[in-house]
Amino acid sequence: MTPLSTRRAFRGTASLFALAFAATFSAGANAQTAQAQSEETAPEEQATDAAPPQADEIIVTGIRASLASASDRKKNAGTTVDSIVAEDVGRFPDRNVGEALSRISGVQLQRDFGEGVKVSIRGVEPDLNRVEVNGATALSSGGDRSGDFRELAAELIKSVDVYKGYQVDLTEGGVGGTVSIQTRRPLELRGPLLSINGSLQNVDTVGSEWKPRGTIVAGTKFLDDRFGVLVNATYDRNKTRGDFIRNTEWVRLADLNGDGRKNTENANFGSISTLAGCDAVPTTTDDPQANRLACQTQFYDFSPRTPRVGLWERDDERWSIDAQIQAELASNLTAFVGFQYNKMDRHLVDYNLGFDLSAVSRVVTGDSVEVDENGNVIGITTAPWTSGGSVVGPSMRDFQFVQDTKYWTAGFKWEVGNLTVDGLAVLSSGGHTNATNNIGIGANPDGVRIQLDPENGAPRFIFPDDFDVTDINSYMYGPGDRTVVSVDWRPNLNEQTEDQFKLDFDWEIEHPVVSSVEFGGQYRRLTSTRYAGGGYLALNDDGTTFMVPTANRDIDAVVNGDPEDFSDTTNPYVFTWSPDRLADFFAASSGVTPGTFFNAPGFNRDNLFDGWATPTFAAVNEFFDTSEFNFDCVRECEGYPQLPAFDISEKITAGYLKFNIEAQPFGMDLRGNIGLRVVRTQDKATGSNIIRERRPANNAVGYEDVEVGRQIISIDNDYTDLLPAFNFALFVTPEVILRADWSRVMARPKFNDLAPNSNCLFDLTPEGSGDGDLDDCSAGNPRLKPYRAAQFNIGAEWYPTRDTSLAVTYYQKNIDSFILSSTLVSNVDFFGDGRVFDVRQPINGEGATQRGVEVSGQTAFTFLPSPFDGLGISANYTYSTSSNVDLINQLTGDTLPYPFLSEHSFNIKPYYEKYGISIAVPVQYRSEYLVSAADRTGNPVFHDGELYVDARIGYEFRLGPVERFEIFAEGKNLTGEVDRLTAGDIRMTSLGYYGRRYFLGFRANF
């Protein structure tokens, strides 16, 4: 949302939110006199047909039953927790687990092409929250720890618990919280089960295409109900599209309009009021914020480095299967084995059109440059081409991405007298293969005007009259110009595994305060490996060197007016084409982007073209040799092993002791637990150290980067954490609970942040040697400390009826250490030899504090006269803030907030459920938040506030042998919300529209 629409949305829903809580109190008061209300029961949270009701029993199903069951779980939990329950097979509240989680207070969703992918909990980024499925870690294939909610079919799920407090029998790793997902077990069945779900889904950005989704759940019990089998299979075909308008990376190149105005203030130069005054400042100083460039930067304008547009299509096929066998081996012993497999096969097609404005020579400076009052460039024109890279060009990617995960689980529960023993073993693996390619055209039409919307920063591109953006021939070579056609291949693959073995003991004892003692141990071994092209300078036995080829390929065809085609004698992947050859390529391998670009509701499309001409892969093999575009050189090449981008192994050993407490002080029930968990982590991180030199090019024009050395690095790191936890709940009355907890928590760094890889560039060109700037390194950081924090929650909860509840919680996290990705640190003695570098790497931040208040409530308006007694509502609001966050905006010098923390967020879900009809309209809002303190160029990335409105309507009835048959329609993002990222102010970096999603389907439970 734009800032203006966000404020209006917040104000517009505030009264509705207040009304929801007023209704909660009113419903609670009225419910005290409603006898039927107190007698209601809900079906068990089991994969089952309901047992025959008694004559006086009211059966509550659907939305109302799910909310009531979740409320029961919260009330009886051992720590601060929120839950989601599927009261029947295939009736999980959302189609996506992440979208359902985001309805919980303090949980915010990250979307990809409109679908929920990851969640942050109380402002803690997704990688620092633990997600587990039946106790098994949800694997990630991308080198992080956050998992992907798209791969898990919602139809599999029985319940989800979001632990915001901590108790020591929980596996550590969730600083924001732990998401514990449970699927159904066979022996929970009350009888034979068959459930079938089917639907068609459409996204309005892809036109009229409807794609299928189907789920079958079948299970039964044998041998006097002592042996059970349960199988769930899901197939999902999903086509989506994202349209993007971007100003990727804002930079400060110069005082482009020459007005000599200071746009920012640097305290080191308060006495210097003109740009010329900076000439007296030394070029190099110990403090990088006190050198000449830092002084000059005060006067430089903010300009977009790469204004561009993109149209990205995704066509996914997803399969998910979960099979479980459970047996009662004895009256006191049950065991189970299970297998879960998830696969996503994605076809990606990306169309892009971008401008490279990374150098002053590429734009016209002076009066024609429009700059607003804050120093932001809002109008600029491209300059005639002189030399170097291309200014503008369309490109396309067309490739496959395959991701899968496998989980083998086995466990048992053994009850011996007062002792219960639970065992769990998990073998899991996952990964992806990514066959990334790209074909692009680079050209240099001068006089293209790039005008930014002064309200939202969205760029518009105004081409000269003789340039048709929809005609590929506009990119033909012209006199004094050149055209380049490039084809790239960038294969990569990731692999991740985890082996887990766990034993838990629960010993019930007779004691006036301690009701039971729990203790146990856990061992986990994780690995994460990434291969990304490879290629390196290797050493022979005789001391000579040779190159192990990379799997990456870059092929360029240059058109500069030469009438003949020929190959470069020094580089077999560079060719010169004649203009005629280029014309043949355009005729055989080009097209125009599909549909209407960025047709978002209410968006001003003035001066925005409907589409643009693009190269395609249709006939690329006729013009380029792509025989090496494969995975033959990814793991090894020509008999030599490739160096992985990173190879991390991690061993975790943990043990805990926990005392469960039950007492009756002053006649009130006190329940709780205290305990200690001890965890040791041992990491081994392997990567490579690359040394490159920037040298003057052989043709004396420009420069070339040459790799002069590479070595393997392995670094060990280990640390031990003591994690105490105290949790108490005082039942003042059976309906009123006061809850408090305190604990220490930790989460480990992302695998790709731990990789010791470094890439250092020594600038040996005359310009680089004399500019006074330090040489650069980018690197991982295997010495990163884990994320550590002490946290507490204090809350009050009220449960006047099964349908009605109200909870208020104050929380605080005192953060000892957290992790900042891609942070520039100057004057680093990187190799320990006295040479200092500017190093960009993840580092630890320290000392931040988060605090906030969560308010949640729900009720069913059963006191209203029929038919309005089917109405109900659930709602929550979270206020969060932070302090002592030592983060600086490298673009402006201002202080930054804590990453991923929205100050305000709320959910409102009104619903109606009666006569077989169910209607729900969830509304979700979160305010602006910081995504990253520094992107690749050091700029911060903010995400605008967003408001999403969804709706679902269904009708359930009996249909012959089908006891419960439902037809439904559902819509997501009905208001057409756009996704906006900025570097602050109007410095928009990305504006994305993913469309509105619609579903039509049925559900049949036999």
Short mmCIF file of C-alpha atoms in Angstrom, two decimals, residues 559-945:
data_model
loop_
_atom_site.label_atom_id
_atom_site.label_comp_id
_atom_site.label_asym_id
_atom_site.label_seq_id
_atom_site.Cartn_x
_atom_site.Cartn_y
_atom_site.Cartn_z
CA VAL A 559 27.03 -6.17 -33.69
CA ASN A 560 29.12 -3.09 -34.42
CA GLY A 561 28.70 -2.59 -38.16
CA ASP A 562 31.17 -5.22 -39.41
CA PRO A 563 29.58 -6.84 -42.50
CA GLU A 564 31.02 -10.31 -41.74
CA ASP A 565 30.44 -12.86 -38.98
CA PHE A 566 33.51 -14.12 -37.13
CA SER A 567 34.65 -15.52 -33.75
CA ASP A 568 36.93 -13.88 -31.20
CA THR A 569 40.35 -15.53 -31.41
CA THR A 570 40.97 -15.20 -27.65
CA ASN A 571 37.51 -16.07 -26.31
CA PRO A 572 35.47 -18.89 -27.88
CA TYR A 573 32.29 -17.52 -26.34
CA VAL A 574 32.44 -14.08 -28.00
CA PHE A 575 31.34 -13.55 -31.60
CA THR A 576 30.86 -10.68 -33.98
CA TRP A 577 27.66 -10.70 -36.01
CA SER A 578 26.80 -8.74 -39.09
CA PRO A 579 23.63 -6.61 -39.03
CA ASP A 580 22.06 -9.16 -41.37
CA ARG A 581 22.74 -11.96 -38.89
CA LEU A 582 21.13 -9.89 -36.14
CA ALA A 583 18.07 -9.29 -38.33
CA ASP A 584 17.75 -13.05 -38.90
CA PHE A 585 17.93 -13.68 -35.15
CA PHE A 586 15.27 -11.07 -34.43
CA ALA A 587 12.97 -12.62 -37.02
CA ALA A 588 13.38 -16.16 -35.63
CA SER A 589 13.64 -15.70 -31.87
CA SER A 590 11.60 -12.78 -30.58
CA GLY A 591 8.12 -11.91 -29.43
CA VAL A 592 6.04 -9.54 -27.30
CA THR A 593 5.16 -9.97 -23.62
CA PRO A 594 1.74 -11.53 -22.98
CA GLY A 595 -1.34 -9.70 -21.73
CA THR A 596 -1.53 -6.17 -20.37
CA PHE A 597 1.35 -5.18 -18.15
CA PHE A 598 0.57 -4.11 -14.55
CA ASN A 599 -3.19 -4.03 -14.94
CA ALA A 600 -3.71 -3.63 -11.19
CA PRO A 601 -7.08 -2.24 -10.04
CA GLY A 602 -6.97 1.49 -9.38
CA PHE A 603 -3.37 1.85 -10.59
CA ASN A 604 -2.59 4.87 -12.77
CA ARG A 605 -1.19 3.44 -16.03
CA ASP A 606 -0.60 6.79 -17.75
CA ASN A 607 2.52 6.60 -19.97
CA LEU A 608 2.92 2.91 -19.12
CA PHE A 609 3.15 0.63 -22.14
CA ASP A 610 0.99 -2.53 -22.36
CA GLY A 611 3.97 -4.73 -23.22
CA TRP A 612 7.36 -4.76 -24.89
CA ALA A 613 9.37 -6.67 -27.46
CA THR A 614 11.61 -9.38 -26.08
CA PRO A 615 14.07 -12.00 -27.27
CA THR A 616 12.98 -15.60 -26.74
CA PHE A 617 14.53 -19.06 -26.68
CA ALA A 618 12.40 -20.19 -29.63
CA ALA A 619 15.32 -20.57 -32.06
CA VAL A 620 18.32 -19.84 -29.86
CA ASN A 621 19.99 -23.16 -30.76
CA GLU A 622 20.14 -22.10 -34.39
CA PHE A 623 22.33 -19.11 -33.52
CA PHE A 624 24.25 -20.21 -30.42
CA ASP A 625 25.93 -23.44 -29.35
CA THR A 626 24.07 -24.37 -26.14
CA SER A 627 25.35 -27.97 -25.97
CA GLU A 628 27.15 -27.11 -22.70
CA PHE A 629 23.98 -25.80 -21.05
CA ASN A 630 23.63 -28.80 -18.72
CA PHE A 631 24.59 -30.03 -15.23
CA ASP A 632 27.64 -32.04 -16.36
CA CYS A 633 30.09 -29.63 -14.71
CA VAL A 634 28.17 -28.72 -11.56
CA ARG A 635 29.52 -31.37 -9.15
CA GLU A 636 32.65 -32.23 -11.09
CA CYS A 637 34.16 -31.28 -14.42
CA GLU A 638 36.64 -33.15 -16.62
CA GLY A 639 37.40 -35.53 -13.79
CA TYR A 640 38.02 -32.84 -11.17
CA PRO A 641 35.64 -32.12 -8.28
CA GLN A 642 34.02 -28.72 -8.23
CA LEU A 643 34.30 -26.61 -5.12
CA PRO A 644 30.89 -26.15 -3.48
CA ALA A 645 29.70 -22.61 -2.88
CA PHE A 646 29.37 -23.78 0.70
CA ASP A 647 29.35 -27.06 2.59
CA ILE A 648 28.12 -26.84 6.18
CA SER A 649 27.78 -29.67 8.67
CA GLU A 650 26.27 -29.19 12.10
CA LYS A 651 25.96 -31.47 15.10
CA ILE A 652 23.58 -30.60 17.92
CA THR A 653 23.36 -32.41 21.24
CA ALA A 654 20.74 -31.41 23.77
CA GLY A 655 19.37 -32.58 27.10
CA TYR A 656 16.73 -31.18 29.44
CA LEU A 657 15.14 -31.51 32.85
CA LYS A 658 11.67 -30.14 33.51
CA PHE A 659 9.41 -30.08 36.61
CA ASN A 660 5.66 -29.76 36.06
CA ILE A 661 3.88 -27.92 38.86
CA GLU A 662 0.34 -28.17 40.17
CA ALA A 663 -0.62 -26.35 43.37
CA GLN A 664 -3.60 -24.57 44.96
CA PRO A 665 -2.43 -21.32 46.58
CA PHE A 666 -5.34 -19.48 48.23
CA GLY A 667 -7.74 -21.98 46.72
CA MET A 668 -6.73 -21.16 43.14
CA ASP A 669 -5.20 -23.63 40.70
CA LEU A 670 -1.58 -22.89 39.80
CA ARG A 671 -0.10 -24.82 36.91
CA GLY A 672 3.30 -24.43 35.36
CA ASN A 673 6.71 -25.83 34.67
CA ILE A 674 10.31 -24.92 35.30
CA GLY A 675 13.31 -26.46 33.60
CA LEU A 676 16.68 -26.20 31.97
CA ARG A 677 17.83 -27.23 28.51
CA VAL A 678 21.54 -27.57 27.71
CA VAL A 679 22.52 -27.44 24.03
CA ARG A 680 25.87 -27.85 22.35
CA THR A 681 26.33 -26.88 18.70
CA GLN A 682 29.32 -27.93 16.59
CA ASP A 683 29.68 -26.40 13.12
CA LYS A 684 32.14 -27.11 10.35
CA ALA A 685 31.97 -24.65 7.48
CA THR A 686 33.82 -25.27 4.21
CA GLY A 687 34.16 -22.80 1.37
CA SER A 688 36.71 -21.08 -0.83
CA ASN A 689 38.81 -17.94 -0.78
CA ILE A 690 39.03 -16.27 -4.21
CA ILE A 691 41.62 -13.61 -5.05
CA ARG A 692 40.94 -11.46 -8.12
CA GLU A 693 42.84 -8.57 -9.66
CA ARG A 694 41.33 -5.75 -11.70
CA ARG A 695 43.81 -4.97 -14.46
CA PRO A 696 43.84 -2.56 -17.41
CA ALA A 697 42.36 -4.33 -20.44
CA ASN A 698 44.69 -5.46 -23.21
CA ASN A 699 43.04 -3.10 -25.67
CA ALA A 700 43.68 -0.19 -23.26
CA VAL A 701 39.91 0.42 -23.02
CA GLY A 702 38.23 -0.43 -19.75
CA TYR A 703 39.49 -3.18 -17.47
CA GLU A 704 39.29 -6.92 -16.87
CA ASP A 705 38.96 -8.91 -13.64
CA VAL A 706 41.33 -11.89 -13.47
CA GLU A 707 41.25 -14.67 -10.88
CA VAL A 708 44.78 -15.26 -9.59
CA GLY A 709 44.17 -17.73 -6.80
CA ARG A 710 41.67 -19.84 -4.91
CA GLN A 711 42.03 -21.98 -1.82
CA ILE A 712 39.76 -24.21 0.24
CA ILE A 713 38.93 -23.05 3.76
CA SER A 714 37.39 -25.14 6.55
CA ILE A 715 36.60 -23.51 9.88
CA ASP A 716 35.22 -25.20 13.00
CA ASN A 717 33.09 -23.43 15.54
CA ASP A 718 31.25 -24.66 18.62
CA TYR A 719 29.28 -23.13 21.45
CA THR A 720 27.09 -24.23 24.35
CA ASP A 721 23.85 -22.61 25.47
CA LEU A 722 21.99 -22.92 28.76
CA LEU A 723 18.28 -22.30 28.20
CA PRO A 724 16.23 -22.03 31.42
CA ALA A 725 12.46 -21.58 31.27
CA PHE A 726 9.78 -20.72 33.83
CA ASN A 727 6.08 -20.92 32.93
CA PHE A 728 3.13 -20.32 35.26
CA ALA A 729 -0.63 -20.07 34.81
CA LEU A 730 -2.84 -19.07 37.73
CA PHE A 731 -6.52 -19.98 37.37
CA VAL A 732 -8.09 -17.17 39.39
CA THR A 733 -11.43 -18.74 38.45
CA PRO A 734 -12.10 -21.51 35.94
CA GLU A 735 -12.68 -18.73 33.37
CA VAL A 736 -9.93 -16.24 34.27
CA ILE A 737 -6.24 -17.08 33.91
CA LEU A 738 -3.18 -14.99 34.68
CA ARG A 739 -0.14 -16.22 32.78
CA ALA A 740 3.56 -15.38 33.06
CA ASP A 741 6.71 -16.92 31.64
CA TRP A 742 10.41 -16.15 31.31
CA SER A 743 13.02 -18.01 29.26
CA ARG A 744 16.24 -17.78 27.36
CA VAL A 745 16.10 -18.70 23.69
CA MET A 746 18.52 -19.03 20.80
CA ALA A 747 18.57 -19.59 17.04
CA ARG A 748 21.47 -20.48 14.80
CA PRO A 749 22.67 -18.43 11.80
CA LYS A 750 21.58 -19.30 8.29
CA PHE A 751 23.80 -21.85 6.58
CA ASN A 752 24.75 -19.53 3.73
CA ASP A 753 25.78 -16.85 6.26
CA LEU A 754 28.15 -19.33 7.92
CA ALA A 755 29.95 -20.19 4.68
CA PRO A 756 33.58 -18.98 4.92
CA ASN A 757 33.60 -18.04 1.22
CA SER A 758 35.44 -14.83 0.43
CA ASN A 759 35.93 -13.00 -2.82
CA CYS A 760 38.52 -10.21 -2.73
CA LEU A 761 39.24 -7.78 -5.54
CA PHE A 762 42.53 -5.87 -5.79
CA ASP A 763 42.08 -2.88 -8.08
CA LEU A 764 45.37 -2.47 -10.01
CA THR A 765 44.04 -0.03 -12.60
CA PRO A 766 45.45 3.52 -12.47
CA GLU A 767 42.03 4.78 -11.36
CA GLY A 768 41.72 2.17 -8.63
CA SER A 769 45.26 2.63 -7.35
CA GLY A 770 44.88 6.36 -7.03
CA ASP A 771 41.34 6.82 -5.78
CA GLY A 772 42.22 6.30 -2.13
CA ASP A 773 39.48 3.70 -1.66
CA LEU A 774 40.21 0.38 0.01
CA ASP A 775 40.10 -2.85 -1.95
CA ASP A 776 36.92 -4.86 -1.51
CA CYS A 777 36.04 -8.29 -0.14
CA SER A 778 32.70 -10.02 0.18
CA ALA A 779 32.53 -12.96 2.54
CA GLY A 780 30.49 -15.17 4.82
CA ASN A 781 31.17 -15.35 8.52
CA PRO A 782 31.66 -18.79 10.10
CA ARG A 783 32.36 -17.12 13.45
CA LEU A 784 28.88 -15.68 13.76
CA LYS A 785 27.37 -15.99 17.20
CA PRO A 786 23.85 -17.40 17.33
CA TYR A 787 20.86 -15.20 17.88
CA ARG A 788 20.36 -15.12 21.68
CA ALA A 789 17.68 -13.44 23.75
CA ALA A 790 15.92 -13.43 27.11
CA GLN A 791 12.16 -13.07 26.84
CA PHE A 792 9.10 -12.86 29.03
CA ASN A 793 5.33 -12.75 28.61
CA ILE A 794 2.73 -11.48 31.07
CA GLY A 795 -0.90 -11.94 30.20
CA ALA A 796 -4.50 -12.29 31.26
CA GLU A 797 -7.04 -14.56 29.59
CA TRP A 798 -10.81 -14.81 29.96
CA TYR A 799 -12.91 -17.77 28.78
CA PRO A 800 -16.52 -17.08 29.77
CA THR A 801 -17.85 -19.74 27.35
CA ARG A 802 -16.41 -22.23 24.92
CA ASP A 803 -17.10 -19.84 22.04
CA THR A 804 -15.88 -16.66 23.69
CA SER A 805 -12.41 -15.66 24.83
CA LEU A 806 -10.34 -12.54 25.36
CA ALA A 807 -6.57 -12.43 25.93
CA VAL A 808 -4.13 -9.59 26.54
CA THR A 809 -0.36 -10.23 26.61
CA TYR A 810 2.60 -7.95 27.16
CA TYR A 811 5.89 -9.35 25.86
CA GLN A 812 9.51 -8.29 25.82
CA LYS A 813 12.65 -9.71 24.21
CA ASN A 814 16.03 -8.50 25.41
CA ILE A 815 18.31 -9.46 22.58
CA ASP A 816 21.93 -10.23 23.39
CA SER A 817 22.98 -10.83 19.78
CA PHE A 818 21.32 -10.80 16.40
CA ILE A 819 22.55 -11.12 12.83
CA LEU A 820 22.80 -8.44 10.14
CA SER A 821 23.22 -9.68 6.60
CA SER A 822 25.41 -8.06 3.94
CA THR A 823 26.88 -5.31 6.11
CA LEU A 824 29.82 -3.18 4.98
CA VAL A 825 32.67 -3.02 7.51
CA SER A 826 35.69 -0.85 6.69
CA ASN A 827 39.36 -1.15 7.66
CA VAL A 828 39.26 -4.91 8.23
CA ASP A 829 42.57 -6.77 8.48
CA PHE A 830 40.90 -9.62 6.63
CA PHE A 831 43.93 -11.88 6.13
CA GLY A 832 45.71 -10.94 9.33
CA ASP A 833 48.72 -9.56 7.44
CA GLY A 834 48.21 -5.83 7.98
CA ARG A 835 46.36 -5.13 4.73
CA VAL A 836 42.93 -3.60 5.31
CA PHE A 837 39.81 -3.99 3.18
CA ASP A 838 36.23 -2.86 2.90
CA VAL A 839 34.44 -6.14 3.70
CA ARG A 840 30.77 -6.84 3.14
CA GLN A 841 29.63 -9.80 5.24
CA PRO A 842 27.00 -10.79 7.81
CA ILE A 843 27.88 -9.59 11.29
CA ASN A 844 26.41 -9.72 14.78
CA GLY A 845 24.45 -6.83 16.20
CA GLU A 846 23.98 -6.53 19.95
CA GLY A 847 21.73 -5.09 22.59
CA ALA A 848 18.35 -4.50 20.95
CA THR A 849 15.08 -4.76 22.86
CA GLN A 850 11.67 -5.64 21.46
CA ARG A 851 8.45 -5.14 23.34
CA GLY A 852 4.80 -5.17 22.50
CA VAL A 853 1.20 -5.88 23.40
CA GLU A 854 -1.07 -8.48 21.83
CA VAL A 855 -4.85 -8.43 22.20
CA SER A 856 -7.02 -11.21 20.82
CA GLY A 857 -10.64 -12.22 21.16
CA GLN A 858 -13.39 -14.25 19.59
CA THR A 859 -17.06 -14.94 20.09
CA ALA A 860 -20.13 -16.49 18.48
CA PHE A 861 -23.27 -14.36 18.64
CA THR A 862 -25.49 -17.24 19.75
CA PHE A 863 -27.57 -14.87 21.91
CA LEU A 864 -28.98 -13.16 18.81
CA PRO A 865 -32.33 -14.29 17.38
CA SER A 866 -32.31 -16.72 14.46
CA PRO A 867 -30.93 -16.56 11.81
CA PHE A 868 -28.42 -14.04 13.16
CA ASP A 869 -27.23 -16.46 15.85
CA GLY A 870 -24.92 -17.94 13.21
CA LEU A 871 -22.76 -14.82 13.25
CA GLY A 872 -19.34 -14.74 14.90
CA ILE A 873 -16.05 -12.91 14.86
CA SER A 874 -12.42 -13.39 15.80
CA ALA A 875 -9.94 -10.52 15.94
CA ASN A 876 -6.50 -9.62 17.20
CA TYR A 877 -4.20 -6.63 17.33
CA THR A 878 -0.46 -6.39 17.98
CA TYR A 879 1.58 -3.32 18.85
CA SER A 880 5.35 -3.79 18.66
CA THR A 881 8.31 -1.49 19.09
CA SER A 882 12.06 -1.76 19.56
CA SER A 883 14.90 0.23 21.09
CA ASN A 884 18.70 0.23 21.20
CA VAL A 885 18.88 -0.99 17.61
CA ASP A 886 22.35 -0.10 16.40
CA LEU A 887 21.54 -0.01 12.69
CA ILE A 888 22.40 2.89 10.37
CA ASN A 889 20.95 3.74 6.97
CA GLN A 890 24.07 3.81 4.80
CA LEU A 891 22.22 5.82 2.18
CA THR A 892 21.20 8.70 4.47
CA GLY A 893 22.99 8.13 7.79
CA ASP A 894 19.69 7.87 9.72
CA THR A 895 18.93 5.29 12.41
CA LEU A 896 17.01 2.20 11.25
CA PRO A 897 14.30 0.23 13.08
CA TYR A 898 14.53 -3.46 13.95
CA PRO A 899 14.18 -5.70 10.85
CA PHE A 900 10.82 -7.37 10.12
CA LEU A 901 9.07 -5.57 12.98
CA SER A 902 5.77 -3.88 12.09
CA GLU A 903 4.60 -1.41 14.69
CA HIS A 904 0.95 -2.25 14.08
CA SER A 905 -0.77 -5.37 12.81
CA PHE A 906 -4.25 -6.77 13.13
CA ASN A 907 -6.62 -9.46 11.87
CA ILE A 908 -10.40 -9.38 11.79
CA LYS A 909 -12.42 -12.40 10.70
CA PRO A 910 -16.21 -12.01 10.75
CA TYR A 911 -18.09 -15.15 9.82
CA TYR A 912 -21.54 -16.65 9.47
CA GLU A 913 -22.29 -20.34 9.91
CA LYS A 914 -25.77 -21.86 9.97
CA TYR A 915 -28.12 -23.98 7.84
CA GLY A 916 -25.08 -25.52 6.16
CA ILE A 917 -23.91 -22.11 4.98
CA SER A 918 -20.45 -20.86 6.00
CA ILE A 919 -19.14 -17.40 5.09
CA ALA A 920 -15.88 -15.85 6.28
CA VAL A 921 -14.20 -12.56 5.30
CA PRO A 922 -10.70 -12.34 6.86
CA VAL A 923 -9.05 -8.91 6.82
CA GLN A 924 -5.34 -8.62 7.55
CA TYR A 925 -3.13 -5.57 8.01
CA ARG A 926 0.48 -4.88 8.94
CA SER A 927 2.29 -1.55 8.93
CA GLU A 928 5.62 -0.71 7.28
CA TYR A 929 8.66 -2.76 8.25
CA LEU A 930 12.36 -3.02 7.45
CA VAL A 931 13.22 -6.04 5.28
CA SER A 932 16.98 -5.56 5.26
CA ALA A 933 19.36 -3.05 6.78
CA ALA A 934 21.51 -3.19 3.64
CA ASP A 935 21.00 -4.69 0.20
CA ARG A 936 23.83 -5.45 -2.23
CA THR A 937 24.72 -1.76 -2.53
CA GLY A 938 24.25 -0.96 1.15
CA ASN A 939 20.76 0.52 0.83
CA PRO A 940 18.06 -0.36 3.36
CA VAL A 941 14.93 -2.08 2.09
CA PHE A 942 11.56 -1.13 3.60
CA HIS A 943 8.26 -2.87 2.90
CA ASP A 944 5.17 -0.65 2.81
CA GLY A 945 2.20 -1.46 4.98
#
